[in-house]
Each structure stands twice: as C-alpha cells, then as structure tokens.
Coordinates of C-alpha atoms in Angstrom, one line a residue:
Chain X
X1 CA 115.1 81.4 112.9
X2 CA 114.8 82.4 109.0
X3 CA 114.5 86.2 108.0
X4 CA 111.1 87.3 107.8
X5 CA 109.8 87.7 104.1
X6 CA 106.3 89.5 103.0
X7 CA 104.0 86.5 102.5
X8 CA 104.1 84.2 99.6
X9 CA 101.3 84.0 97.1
X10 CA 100.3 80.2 97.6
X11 CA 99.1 77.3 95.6
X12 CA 99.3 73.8 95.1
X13 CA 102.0 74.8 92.1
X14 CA 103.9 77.4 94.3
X15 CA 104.1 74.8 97.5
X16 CA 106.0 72.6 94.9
X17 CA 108.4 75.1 93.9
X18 CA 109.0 76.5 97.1
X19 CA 109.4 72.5 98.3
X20 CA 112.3 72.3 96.4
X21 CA 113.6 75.2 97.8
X22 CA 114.4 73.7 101.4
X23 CA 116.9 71.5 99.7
X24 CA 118.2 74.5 97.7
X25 CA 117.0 73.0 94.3
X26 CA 115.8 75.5 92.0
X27 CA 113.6 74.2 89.9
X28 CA 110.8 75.2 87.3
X29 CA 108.1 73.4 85.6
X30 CA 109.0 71.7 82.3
X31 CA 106.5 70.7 79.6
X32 CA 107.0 66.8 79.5
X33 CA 105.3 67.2 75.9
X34 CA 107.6 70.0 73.9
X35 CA 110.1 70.9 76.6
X36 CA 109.2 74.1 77.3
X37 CA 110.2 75.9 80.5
X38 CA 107.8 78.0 82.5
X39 CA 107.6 80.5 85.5
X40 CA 105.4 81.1 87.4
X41 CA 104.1 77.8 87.9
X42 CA 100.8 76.6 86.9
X43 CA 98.9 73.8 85.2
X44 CA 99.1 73.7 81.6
X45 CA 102.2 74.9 79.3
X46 CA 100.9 77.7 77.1
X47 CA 103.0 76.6 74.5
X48 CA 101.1 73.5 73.9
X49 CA 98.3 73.1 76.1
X50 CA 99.8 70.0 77.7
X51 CA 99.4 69.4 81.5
X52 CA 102.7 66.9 81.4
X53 CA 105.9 68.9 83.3
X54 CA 108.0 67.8 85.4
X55 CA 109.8 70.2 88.0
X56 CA 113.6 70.5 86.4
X57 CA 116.5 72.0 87.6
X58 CA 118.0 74.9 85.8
X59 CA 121.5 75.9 85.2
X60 CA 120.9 79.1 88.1
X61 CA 122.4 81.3 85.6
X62 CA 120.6 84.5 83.9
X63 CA 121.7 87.8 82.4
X64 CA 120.7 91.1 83.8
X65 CA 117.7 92.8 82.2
X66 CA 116.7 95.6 84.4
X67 CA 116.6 96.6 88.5
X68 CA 115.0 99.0 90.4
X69 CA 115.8 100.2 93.9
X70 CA 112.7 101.3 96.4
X71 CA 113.5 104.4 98.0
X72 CA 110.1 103.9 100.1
X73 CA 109.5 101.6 102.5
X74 CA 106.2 99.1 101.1
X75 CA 107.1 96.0 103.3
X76 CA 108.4 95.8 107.0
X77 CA 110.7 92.9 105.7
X78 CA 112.2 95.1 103.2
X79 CA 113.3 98.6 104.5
X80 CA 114.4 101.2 101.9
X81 CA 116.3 101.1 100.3
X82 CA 116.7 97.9 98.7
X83 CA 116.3 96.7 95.0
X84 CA 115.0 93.6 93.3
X85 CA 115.9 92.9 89.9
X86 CA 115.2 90.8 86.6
X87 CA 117.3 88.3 85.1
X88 CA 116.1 86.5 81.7
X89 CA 117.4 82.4 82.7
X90 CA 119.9 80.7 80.0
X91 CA 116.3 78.2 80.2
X92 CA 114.3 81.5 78.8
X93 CA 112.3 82.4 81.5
X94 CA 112.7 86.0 83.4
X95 CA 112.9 85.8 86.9
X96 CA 112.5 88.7 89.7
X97 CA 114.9 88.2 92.6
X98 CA 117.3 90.4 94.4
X99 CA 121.1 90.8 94.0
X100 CA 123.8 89.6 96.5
X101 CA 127.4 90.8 96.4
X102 CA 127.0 93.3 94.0
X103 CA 126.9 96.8 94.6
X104 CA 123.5 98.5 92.8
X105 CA 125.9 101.0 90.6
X106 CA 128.0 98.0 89.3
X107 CA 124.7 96.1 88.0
X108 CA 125.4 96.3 83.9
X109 CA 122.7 95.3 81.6
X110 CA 123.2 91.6 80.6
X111 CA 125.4 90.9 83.2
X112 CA 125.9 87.4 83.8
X113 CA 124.5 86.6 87.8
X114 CA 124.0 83.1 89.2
X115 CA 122.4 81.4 92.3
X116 CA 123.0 81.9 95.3
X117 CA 120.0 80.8 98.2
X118 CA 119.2 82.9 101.9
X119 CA 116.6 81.9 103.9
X120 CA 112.7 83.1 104.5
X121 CA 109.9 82.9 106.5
X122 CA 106.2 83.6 106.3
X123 CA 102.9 81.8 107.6
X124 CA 103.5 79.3 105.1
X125 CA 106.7 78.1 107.1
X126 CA 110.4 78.2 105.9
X127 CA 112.1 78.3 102.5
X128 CA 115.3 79.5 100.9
X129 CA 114.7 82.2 98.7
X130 CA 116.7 82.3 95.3
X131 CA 118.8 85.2 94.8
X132 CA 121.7 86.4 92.4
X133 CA 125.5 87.4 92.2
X134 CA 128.1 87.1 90.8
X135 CA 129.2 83.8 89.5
X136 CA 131.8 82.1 91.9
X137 CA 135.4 81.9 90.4
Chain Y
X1 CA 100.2 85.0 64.5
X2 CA 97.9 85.3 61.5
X3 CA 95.5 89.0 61.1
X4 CA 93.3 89.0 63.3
X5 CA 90.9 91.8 62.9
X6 CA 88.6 92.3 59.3
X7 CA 89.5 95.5 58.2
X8 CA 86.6 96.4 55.9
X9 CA 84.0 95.3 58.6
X10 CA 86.0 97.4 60.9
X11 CA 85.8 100.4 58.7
X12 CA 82.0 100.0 58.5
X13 CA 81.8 101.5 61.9
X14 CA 83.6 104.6 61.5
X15 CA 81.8 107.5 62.5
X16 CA 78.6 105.6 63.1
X17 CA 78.9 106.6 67.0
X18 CA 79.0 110.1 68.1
X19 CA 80.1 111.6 71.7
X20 CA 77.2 113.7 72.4
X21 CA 77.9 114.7 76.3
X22 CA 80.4 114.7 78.6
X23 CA 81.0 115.6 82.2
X24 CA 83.0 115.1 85.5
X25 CA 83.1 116.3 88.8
X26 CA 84.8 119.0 90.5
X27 CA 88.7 117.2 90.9
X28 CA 89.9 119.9 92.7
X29 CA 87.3 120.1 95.1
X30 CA 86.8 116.4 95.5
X31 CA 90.5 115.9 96.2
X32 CA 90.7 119.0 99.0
X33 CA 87.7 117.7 100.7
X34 CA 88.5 113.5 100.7
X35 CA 85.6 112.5 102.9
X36 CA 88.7 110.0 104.0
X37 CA 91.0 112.7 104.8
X38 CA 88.1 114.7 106.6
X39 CA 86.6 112.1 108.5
X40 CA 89.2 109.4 109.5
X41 CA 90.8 107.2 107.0
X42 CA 88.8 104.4 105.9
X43 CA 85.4 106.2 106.5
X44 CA 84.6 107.6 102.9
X45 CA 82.0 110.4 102.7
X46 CA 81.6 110.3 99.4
X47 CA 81.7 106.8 97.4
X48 CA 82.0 105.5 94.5
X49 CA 78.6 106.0 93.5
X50 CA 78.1 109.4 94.9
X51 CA 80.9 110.8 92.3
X52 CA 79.3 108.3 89.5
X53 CA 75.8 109.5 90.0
X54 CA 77.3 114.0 90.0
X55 CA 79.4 113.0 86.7
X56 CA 76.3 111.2 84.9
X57 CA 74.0 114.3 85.2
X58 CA 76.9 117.0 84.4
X59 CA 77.3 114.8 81.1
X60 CA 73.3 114.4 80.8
X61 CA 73.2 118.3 80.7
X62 CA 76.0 118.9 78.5
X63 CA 74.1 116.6 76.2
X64 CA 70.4 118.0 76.6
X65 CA 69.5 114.7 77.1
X66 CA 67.9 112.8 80.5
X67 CA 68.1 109.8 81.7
X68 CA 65.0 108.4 80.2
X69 CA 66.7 109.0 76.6
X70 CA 69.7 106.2 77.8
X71 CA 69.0 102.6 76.8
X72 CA 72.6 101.7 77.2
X73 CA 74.9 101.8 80.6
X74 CA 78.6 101.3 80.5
X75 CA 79.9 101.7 83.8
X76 CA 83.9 101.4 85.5
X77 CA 85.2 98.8 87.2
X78 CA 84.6 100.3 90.5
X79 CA 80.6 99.9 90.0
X80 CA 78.0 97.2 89.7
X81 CA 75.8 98.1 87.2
X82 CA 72.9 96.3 89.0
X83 CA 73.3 99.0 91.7
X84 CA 74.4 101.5 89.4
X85 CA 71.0 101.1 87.6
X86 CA 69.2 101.0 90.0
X87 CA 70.2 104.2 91.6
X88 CA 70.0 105.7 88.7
X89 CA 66.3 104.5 87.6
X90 CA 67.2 102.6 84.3
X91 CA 66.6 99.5 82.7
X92 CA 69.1 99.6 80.0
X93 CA 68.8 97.2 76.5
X94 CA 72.2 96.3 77.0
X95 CA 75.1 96.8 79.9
X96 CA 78.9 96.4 80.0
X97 CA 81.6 97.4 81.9
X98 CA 85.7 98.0 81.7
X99 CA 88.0 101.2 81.2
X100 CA 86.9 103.6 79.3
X101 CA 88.3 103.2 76.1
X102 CA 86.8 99.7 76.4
X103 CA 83.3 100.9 77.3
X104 CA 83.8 103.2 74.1
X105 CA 84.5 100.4 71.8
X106 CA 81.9 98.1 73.4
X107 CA 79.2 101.1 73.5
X108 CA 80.0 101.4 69.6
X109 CA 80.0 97.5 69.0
X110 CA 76.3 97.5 70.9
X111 CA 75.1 100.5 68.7
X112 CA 75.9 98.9 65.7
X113 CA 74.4 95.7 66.5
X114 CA 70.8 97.4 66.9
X115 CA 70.9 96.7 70.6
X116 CA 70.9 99.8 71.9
X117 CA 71.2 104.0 71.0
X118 CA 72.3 105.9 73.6
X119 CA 74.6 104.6 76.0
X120 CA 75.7 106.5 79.2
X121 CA 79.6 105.5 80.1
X122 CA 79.8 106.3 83.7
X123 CA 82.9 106.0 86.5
X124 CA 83.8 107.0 90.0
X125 CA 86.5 106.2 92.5
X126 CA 86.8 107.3 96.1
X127 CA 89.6 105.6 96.0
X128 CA 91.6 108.9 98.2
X129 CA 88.8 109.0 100.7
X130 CA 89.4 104.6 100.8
X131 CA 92.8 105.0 101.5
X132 CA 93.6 102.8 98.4
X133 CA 96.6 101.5 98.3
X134 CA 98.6 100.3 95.3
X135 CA 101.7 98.3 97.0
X136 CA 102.9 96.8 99.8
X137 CA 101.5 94.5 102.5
X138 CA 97.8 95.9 102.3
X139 CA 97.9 94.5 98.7
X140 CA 96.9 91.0 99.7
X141 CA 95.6 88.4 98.5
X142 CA 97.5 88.8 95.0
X143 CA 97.4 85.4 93.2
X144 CA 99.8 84.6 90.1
X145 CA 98.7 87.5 87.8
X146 CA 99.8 89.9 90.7
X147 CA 103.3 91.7 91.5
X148 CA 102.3 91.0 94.8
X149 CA 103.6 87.0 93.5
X150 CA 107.4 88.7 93.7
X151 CA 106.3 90.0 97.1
X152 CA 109.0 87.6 99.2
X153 CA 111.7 89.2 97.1
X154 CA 110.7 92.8 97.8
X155 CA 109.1 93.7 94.3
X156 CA 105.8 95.5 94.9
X157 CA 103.7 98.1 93.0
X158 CA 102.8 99.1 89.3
X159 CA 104.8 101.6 89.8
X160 CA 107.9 98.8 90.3
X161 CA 106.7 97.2 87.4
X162 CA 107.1 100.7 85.8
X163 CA 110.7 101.4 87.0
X164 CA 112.3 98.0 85.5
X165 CA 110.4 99.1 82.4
X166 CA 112.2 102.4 82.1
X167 CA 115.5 101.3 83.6
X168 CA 115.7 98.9 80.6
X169 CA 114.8 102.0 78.4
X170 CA 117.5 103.0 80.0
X171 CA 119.9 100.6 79.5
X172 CA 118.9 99.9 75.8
X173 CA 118.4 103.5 74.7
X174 CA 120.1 105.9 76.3
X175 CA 117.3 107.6 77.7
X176 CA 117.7 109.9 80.0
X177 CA 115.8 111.1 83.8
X178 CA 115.5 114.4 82.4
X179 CA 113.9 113.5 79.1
X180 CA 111.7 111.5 81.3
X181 CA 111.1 114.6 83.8
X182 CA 109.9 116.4 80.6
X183 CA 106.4 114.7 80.1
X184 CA 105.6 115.3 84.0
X185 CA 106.4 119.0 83.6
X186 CA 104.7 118.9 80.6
X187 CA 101.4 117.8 82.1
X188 CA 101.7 120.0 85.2
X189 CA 101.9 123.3 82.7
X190 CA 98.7 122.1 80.9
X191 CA 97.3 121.4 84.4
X192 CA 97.8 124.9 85.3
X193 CA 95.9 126.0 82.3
X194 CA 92.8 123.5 83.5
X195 CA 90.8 125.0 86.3
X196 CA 89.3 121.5 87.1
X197 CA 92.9 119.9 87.3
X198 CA 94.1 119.0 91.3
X199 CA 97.3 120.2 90.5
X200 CA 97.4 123.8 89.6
X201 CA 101.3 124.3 91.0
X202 CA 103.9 124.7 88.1
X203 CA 106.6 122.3 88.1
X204 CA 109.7 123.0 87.0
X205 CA 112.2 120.2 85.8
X206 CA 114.7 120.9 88.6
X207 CA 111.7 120.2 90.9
X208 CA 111.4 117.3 89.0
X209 CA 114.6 116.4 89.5
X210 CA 114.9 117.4 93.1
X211 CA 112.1 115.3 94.1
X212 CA 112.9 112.3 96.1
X213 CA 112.8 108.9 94.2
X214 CA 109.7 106.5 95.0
X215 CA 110.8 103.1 92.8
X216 CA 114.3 104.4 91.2
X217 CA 114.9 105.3 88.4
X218 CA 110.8 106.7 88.9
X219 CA 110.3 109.6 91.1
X220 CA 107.2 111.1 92.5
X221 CA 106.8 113.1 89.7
X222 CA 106.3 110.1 87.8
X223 CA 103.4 108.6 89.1
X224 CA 99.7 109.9 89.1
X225 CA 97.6 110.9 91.8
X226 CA 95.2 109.2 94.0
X227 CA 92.4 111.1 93.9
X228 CA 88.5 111.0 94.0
X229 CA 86.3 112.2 91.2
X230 CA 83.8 110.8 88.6
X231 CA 83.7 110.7 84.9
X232 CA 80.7 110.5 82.5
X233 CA 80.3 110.2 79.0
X234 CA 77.3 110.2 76.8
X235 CA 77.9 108.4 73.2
X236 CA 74.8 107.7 70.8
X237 CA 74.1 106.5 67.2
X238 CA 75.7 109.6 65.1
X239 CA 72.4 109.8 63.1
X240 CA 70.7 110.6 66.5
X241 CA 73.5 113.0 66.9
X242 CA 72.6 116.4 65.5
X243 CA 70.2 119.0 66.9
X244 CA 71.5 118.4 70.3
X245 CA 73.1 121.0 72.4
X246 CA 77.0 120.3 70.9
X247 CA 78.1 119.4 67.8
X248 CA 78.5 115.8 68.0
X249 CA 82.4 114.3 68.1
X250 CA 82.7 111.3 66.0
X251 CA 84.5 107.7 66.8
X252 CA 86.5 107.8 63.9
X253 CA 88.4 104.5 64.7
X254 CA 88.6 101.9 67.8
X255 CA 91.4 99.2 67.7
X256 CA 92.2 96.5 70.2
X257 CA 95.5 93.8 71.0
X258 CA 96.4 92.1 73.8
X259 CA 99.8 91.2 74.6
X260 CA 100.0 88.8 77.4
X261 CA 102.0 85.9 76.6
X262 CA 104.6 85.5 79.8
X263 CA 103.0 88.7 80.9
X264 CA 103.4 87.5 84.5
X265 CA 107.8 87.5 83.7
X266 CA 107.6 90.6 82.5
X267 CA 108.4 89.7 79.4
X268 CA 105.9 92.2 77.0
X269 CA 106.6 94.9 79.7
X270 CA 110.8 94.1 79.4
X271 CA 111.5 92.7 76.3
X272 CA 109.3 94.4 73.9
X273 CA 108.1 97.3 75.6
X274 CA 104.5 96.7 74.8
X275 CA 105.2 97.5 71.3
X276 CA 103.4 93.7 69.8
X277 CA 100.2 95.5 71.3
X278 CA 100.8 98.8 70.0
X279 CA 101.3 98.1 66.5
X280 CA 98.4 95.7 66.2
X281 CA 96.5 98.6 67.2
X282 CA 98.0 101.1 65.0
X283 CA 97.0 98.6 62.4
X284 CA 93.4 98.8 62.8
X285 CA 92.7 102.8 64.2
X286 CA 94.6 103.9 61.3
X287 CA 93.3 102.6 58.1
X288 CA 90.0 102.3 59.7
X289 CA 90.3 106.5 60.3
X290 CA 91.7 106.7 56.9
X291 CA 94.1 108.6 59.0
X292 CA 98.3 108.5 59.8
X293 CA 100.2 109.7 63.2
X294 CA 101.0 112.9 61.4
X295 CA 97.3 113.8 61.0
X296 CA 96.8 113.2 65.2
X297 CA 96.4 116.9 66.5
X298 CA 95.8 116.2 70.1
X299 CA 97.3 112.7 71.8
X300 CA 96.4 111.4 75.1
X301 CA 97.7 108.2 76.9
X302 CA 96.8 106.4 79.8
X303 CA 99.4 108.0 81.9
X304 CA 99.1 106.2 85.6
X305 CA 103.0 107.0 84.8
X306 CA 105.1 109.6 82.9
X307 CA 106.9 106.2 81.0
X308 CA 103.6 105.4 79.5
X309 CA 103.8 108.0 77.0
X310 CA 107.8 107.3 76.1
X311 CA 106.2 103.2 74.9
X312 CA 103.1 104.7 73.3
X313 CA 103.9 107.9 71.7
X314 CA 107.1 104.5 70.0
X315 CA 104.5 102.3 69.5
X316 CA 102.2 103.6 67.8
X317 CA 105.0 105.5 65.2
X318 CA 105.1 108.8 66.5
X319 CA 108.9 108.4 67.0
X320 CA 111.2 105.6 65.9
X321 CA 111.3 102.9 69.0
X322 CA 114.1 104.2 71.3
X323 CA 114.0 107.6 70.1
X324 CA 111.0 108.7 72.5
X325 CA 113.1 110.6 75.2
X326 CA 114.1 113.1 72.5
X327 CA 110.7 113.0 71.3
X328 CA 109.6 114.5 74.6
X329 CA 111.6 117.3 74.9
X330 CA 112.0 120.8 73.5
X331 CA 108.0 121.3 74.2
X332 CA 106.9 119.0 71.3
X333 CA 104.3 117.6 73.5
X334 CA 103.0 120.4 75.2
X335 CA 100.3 122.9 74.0
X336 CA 101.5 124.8 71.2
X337 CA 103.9 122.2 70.1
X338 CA 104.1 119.7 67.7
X339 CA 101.9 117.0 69.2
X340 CA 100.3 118.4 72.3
X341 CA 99.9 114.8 75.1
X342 CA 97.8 114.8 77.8
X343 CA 96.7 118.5 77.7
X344 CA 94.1 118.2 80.4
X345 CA 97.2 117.3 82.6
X346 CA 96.7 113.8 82.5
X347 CA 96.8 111.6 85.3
X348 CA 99.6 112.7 86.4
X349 CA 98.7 116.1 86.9
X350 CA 94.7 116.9 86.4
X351 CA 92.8 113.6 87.9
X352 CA 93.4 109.7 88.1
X353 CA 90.5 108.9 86.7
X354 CA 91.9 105.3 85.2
X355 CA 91.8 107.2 82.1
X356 CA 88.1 108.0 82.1
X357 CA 89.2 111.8 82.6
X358 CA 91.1 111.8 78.9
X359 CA 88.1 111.4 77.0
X360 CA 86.7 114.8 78.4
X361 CA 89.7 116.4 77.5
X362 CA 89.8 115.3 74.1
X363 CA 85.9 115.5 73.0
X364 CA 86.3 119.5 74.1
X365 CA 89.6 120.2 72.4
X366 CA 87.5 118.9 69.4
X367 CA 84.4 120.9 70.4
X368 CA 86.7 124.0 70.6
X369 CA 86.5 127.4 72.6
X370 CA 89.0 126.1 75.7
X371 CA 90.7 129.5 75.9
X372 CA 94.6 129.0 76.4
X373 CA 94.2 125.1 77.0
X374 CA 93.0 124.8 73.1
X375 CA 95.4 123.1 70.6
X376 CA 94.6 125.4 68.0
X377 CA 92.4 124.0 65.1
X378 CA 92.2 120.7 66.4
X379 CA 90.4 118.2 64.5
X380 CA 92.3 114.7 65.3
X381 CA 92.5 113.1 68.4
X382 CA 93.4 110.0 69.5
X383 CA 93.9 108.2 73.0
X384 CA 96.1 105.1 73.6
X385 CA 95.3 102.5 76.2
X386 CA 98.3 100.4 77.6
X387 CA 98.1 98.9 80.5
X388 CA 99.3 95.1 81.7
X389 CA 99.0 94.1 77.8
X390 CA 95.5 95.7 77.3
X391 CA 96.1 98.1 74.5
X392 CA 93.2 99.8 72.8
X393 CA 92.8 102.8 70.8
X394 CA 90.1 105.2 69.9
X395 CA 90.4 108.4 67.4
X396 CA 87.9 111.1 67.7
X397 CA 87.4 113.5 64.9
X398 CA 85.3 116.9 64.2
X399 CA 83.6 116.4 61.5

C-alpha cells in the first residue's frame, strides 16, 4: 500500500498530471502555440493566451533555490521535522518538492538535484510523487 | 510593461481625503478573554461583527461625527457589508471592501468621484475565539492559487511560503537570523510602550534566538499573532475636514502594483523578492507626495512576518536590495532611531489586525501627544502593503 500523503488539490488539469505520474512520467503542460512551459497546470498559457499544450516531459533536472524545514507538526503524513524545497527546472518553471538523499545541511543554493519518484496515496487513489536528489553517477 | 499609472491625474488627489477618526478595540482585553478560549473552541462569544460594530463607534467618537454623517462603508474581508449595514443602520452612496490600505485608496477614489463624503472603513476578526487556522489539514479545500496545492509534498502555511523567502535572502545576501531577530525585538519594545498592544513582555534577542523554530529558518518570533480585535477608520473629503474634534491627517499619496505572474511557483516571492511591485509603487506614492524615503518619519509594513519589513523597507529604497539585514540593526528602526517601523508593535507584537491596526498607529504619531511611543516631530508617514503580489502604498502627512 502507498505512503499516505495530505490530499491533493484536484482538477481536471491536476488528474492529468498526476496520470502521468503512475507511469513515473513527469510531465508539465506545454503551450502548443509559443512553447512555453507551465506549472501548475491549467487552461490557457499566460504567455499567449492560447489553450493549445500538450503534457511534455521534462529533463527532471532543477537547481536549488531555497528549502525550509517544519519544526511543527501541520500534517499527520508529514511529522516534524521534515523539509520541502524549491527547485527552478532547466524548462524554467519552479517546482516545490522534497529532497531525497541529501542531508538538509548539505542543500547549497543552486545545487543541481534531479528526479527521483516515491509513492502516495490520498482519496484520489495512488500516485508517485516527484522528488529530488542528487543526480545519479 | 509600458507605465501604467497617469501621474498628473494621480497627483490631483493628494490631500483631497483626510483621516478624521480612528478607533479599535481593547487588544489586550479581547485577546485574554477569546470567547473561543473561554467557552470551548469553536464557540466564538464575540464575532466578527461584535468587534466591527465597538471599533466603528470608538472611531465615530474620536471623529465627533455619528453614524448618520457616513454615506460611505468600506468594510474587511471578514464582513458582508449587507449585514454590516444593516446592523449598523446605513444606507451608504457607495460600498467596497478589501485590506485596509485598499479601502483607503478606494474610499479616496469614491470621494473624488462625487460619490460619496464620508466613508467609515471598518474590520473585525474573531479569528482567536474561531480557532483559525493558517496551515495544515484544516486548510482545505485550497485550489491552485493555494499553498495548500504543495500539500502532498509537505509545504503548508504562509508562514512556509515566508521561510523559502528568507532562506533565499539567505542564500543570496548573507543575511543573518539575528539581523532578522532584530525587527521582532524591535516591535515587542514599541509594544511595551503601547498599552493597547497584546504583548506587553520585553523580548530580548537571545529570547529570540532561543525560541524554538516554527518553519526554519522562521521562528515564533517571526510570525504575528492570532488574535481578536476590530479596527475602524473614519476618512472624509479634506474640505469637510476642519472644525472637527482632531486635526485632520491628510492622504498625501496612494500607489498600487500587482505582481502575480507565476505567483503560484513562487516566482515574485523567490526570484525577485516582491521588489517588481514595490518599485511600481514607489513610483507613484513618491512624486505624487512630492516626497523621497528620506522625508518618511514613521514607516509601517504589513508585518504578518518579521521578513516583510527586510523586502519592503529594499523595495521601496530605504536600503540598497540585499542590504536590509544591516538596515535593521543597531536600533535604526525602533523609536528614537533613524526610521522608527511598526511603532505600535505591529502585528507581530501589538494586534493582527491584517494590517487594519497600522493605520491607527500612524494617523496618531501624526496627531502627536503619544507620550514615550511618539517619534518625535513626526510629519511623514507611510505604510507598505505586500502581501501574495498585492502591494499598495499610502503616505499620510500633517499638514
């Protein structure tokens, strides 16, 4: 049975995304019309108003921009402490996830991390969630 | 993007609107006796009206004026106006609702288009007796403009949002937890010197430091209080303004910039630090004022936490971006120093009133006669709005 998560925030754009995720695909929306990639889903791009994207895979790389670790306990899934942090994706979007294999004192801003999936659970069903560490040898 | 505002239409409005009464209610009292806390959580004794309908008359009184004389209600976000109205008797000319500095500038944008005089800006939030809670599960519901969206990956809470922010001040700047402790000590001591504040215990910065971290690099220190209270405000056209019982406070300058573009990435919170908003602002409250950050006596920012003040005091060219940790220290901004913040102990410290308590603070230190609280020949004073890309700006002067 997959880890229990808090719940998801669901629509008809997250259910896509989080599709993909049961085959381990990461993948974002990607303006058909000027290539733009965006996060968190949704139905127009806001670069160019156009409601053309297609869900594209990403390179699963991102550099570090910034972390924090909860010292208080907010979700049963998560006791303290644990941290989530923010990577800014080689496609341009930022992206909040957690790290993997990396201690919390070693995290360096810019830091290159890449994807790695665990699993997760909520009303909604089961998922992988994407997380980040560092890049495989 | 090209300018956006009209600077000479803009300027027409200076000092057209005067704050003629304020008022709030008893912080201390109404955080002590939480009907929530008394009664069982969940089962409020007071509401949001209740605190609403005490601030209104306190600022009615301070004003000389009654209720009859308002043709204009503002009111929080907590409040319908059709229920605030009609508890209170009124059929305004004209209504609107937001935070507060957005009430002012709507309040002055009605005024000046003939739609209404007097407008009474009124707030109040039972939000301690509710048992309000900012993060975590009970924060349901949250769609795509939420944190609660990053809630499968653990990140929950402004408060989160704000500990990336100054982690990254961190990591870019430098910037220390200490210099960072200084603005929450800072508000405490002028807390201390406000009778109506909740918190009326010093804090020393080796408290600060000793206190346990909430979202880290953020400790408790850092974040404001939940608390109950009400707020009200009484601004009318200034010509209307004199022979009243105080010498009218002018709205020297409003300003206005949102910032939301990848706002749900972070991205304004991360990568710029807000500071797109901020100088779009400073673009308008300044020339329109006729005024620079040097002439700014008394400064006040929505402070829901201490790392509000490190973005605006940046932003808006108090201190070179980067350069606001130093900035804090030494007592700069503390009563007495340089550029006294917050002096009615802010959010942190006096009353989270979603910034509806600043405006108070800053129409008496103009006023004068607030005994060891009083920045001493004040004349200037501005407040800075920042919150989730909504940055607004209003300067108050004595005339």
């Amino acid at each position: 049975m997959a880890t229990a998560r808090p719940i998801r925030s669901m629509d008809p754009y997250a259910e896509q995304f989080w599709t993909y995720t049961l085959k381990k695909e990461l993948r974002l929306q990607k303006c058909s019309d000027c290539g733009k990639f965006r996060w968190p889903p949704g139905p127009t791009c806001d670069k160019c108003l156009s409601e053309e994207a297609e869900w594209a895979p990403v390179s699963g790389r991102g550099k570090v921009l910034s972390w924090t670790t909860f010292r208080r306990k907010y979700f049963d899934e998560y006791p303290a402490p644990h941290t989530t942090i923010v990577l800014e994706l080689d496609e341009g979007p930022l992206f909040v996830s957690y790290p993997v294999d990396v201690a919390v004192e070693d995290l360096r801003e810019s830091m290159v991390l890449s994807l790695r999936w665990t699993d997760g659970q909520d009303k909604f069903g089961e998922y992988n969630l994407p997380v980040f560490g560092p890049p495989s040898a | 993007m090209a300018v956006r505002f009209d600077q000479d239409r803009l300027g027409r409005l200076r000092d057209t609107v005067a704050v003629v009464g304020v008022g709030e209610t008893d912080y201390g009292a109404d955080y002590r006796g939480a009907g929530g806390k008394a009664m069982g959580k969940g089962e409020a004794r007071v509401d949001h009206y209740t605190l609403a309908s005490r601030a209104l008359k306190r600022a009615l009184d301070d004003a000389g004026l009654t209720k009859d004389d308002i043709d204009g209600l503002c009111t929080g976000p907590t409040l319908s106006s059709e229920r605030a109205c009609e508890l209170w008797g009124m059929n305004p000319g004209w209504s609107g609702s937001g935070d507060a500095a957005q009430c002012i500038i709507e309040a002055t944008m009605a005024i000046n288009a003939g739609l209404c005089t007097t407008v009474a800006l009124v707030y109040g939030n039972a939000q301690r007796s509710m048992n309000t809670a900012y993060g975590g599960a009970r924060v349901t519901g949250g769609g795509i403009t939420s944190y609660f969206y990053y809630a499968p990956w653990g990140l929950t809470s402004q408060g989160a949002l704000y500990a990336l922010f100054f982690q990254r001040h961190k990591l870019l700047y430098g910037t220390t937890e200490e210099q960072l402790g200084a603005i929450a000590v800072a508000f405490r001591k002028h807390a201390c010197m406000n009778p109506n504040a909740v918190m009326q215990k010093p804090l020393t910065i080796e408290d600060y430091m000793n206190a346990p971290y909430v979202a880290e690099p953020l400790r408790l220190f850092d974040y404001c209080l939940i608390n109950d209270g009400g707020v009200a405000i009484i601004v009318r056209r200034a010509d209307m303004a004199k022979d009243l019982k105080h010498k009218p406070v002018m709205v020297s300058a409003i300003g206005w910039s949102e910032e939301n573009v990848d706002a749900t990435q972070l991205r304004p919170r991360l990568k710029d630090f807000y500071h797109t908003a901020h100088h779009g602002v400073a673009a308008q409250v300044y020339p329109m004022a006729g005024l620079t950050p040097k002439d700014v006596d008394v400064f006040a920012t929505y402070d829901s936490f201490s790392v509000h003040l490190l973005a605006s005091l940046e932003g808006f060219g108090f201190c070179k971006e980067g350069e606001g940790g130093p900035f804090v220290q030494d007592g700069r901004i503390e009563i007495g120093g340089e550029l006294p913040c917050n002096t009615s102990g802010g959010m942190l410290s006096e009353s989270y009133m979603q910034s509806w308590n600043h405006q108070p603070e800053l129409v008496r230190q103009l006023r004068g006669g607030l005994g060891q609280r009083q920045v001493k020949g004040a004349e200037v004073a501005q407040y800075v709005h920042d919150v989730a890309g909504k940055c607004k700006s209003i300067i108050y002067t004595r005339q």
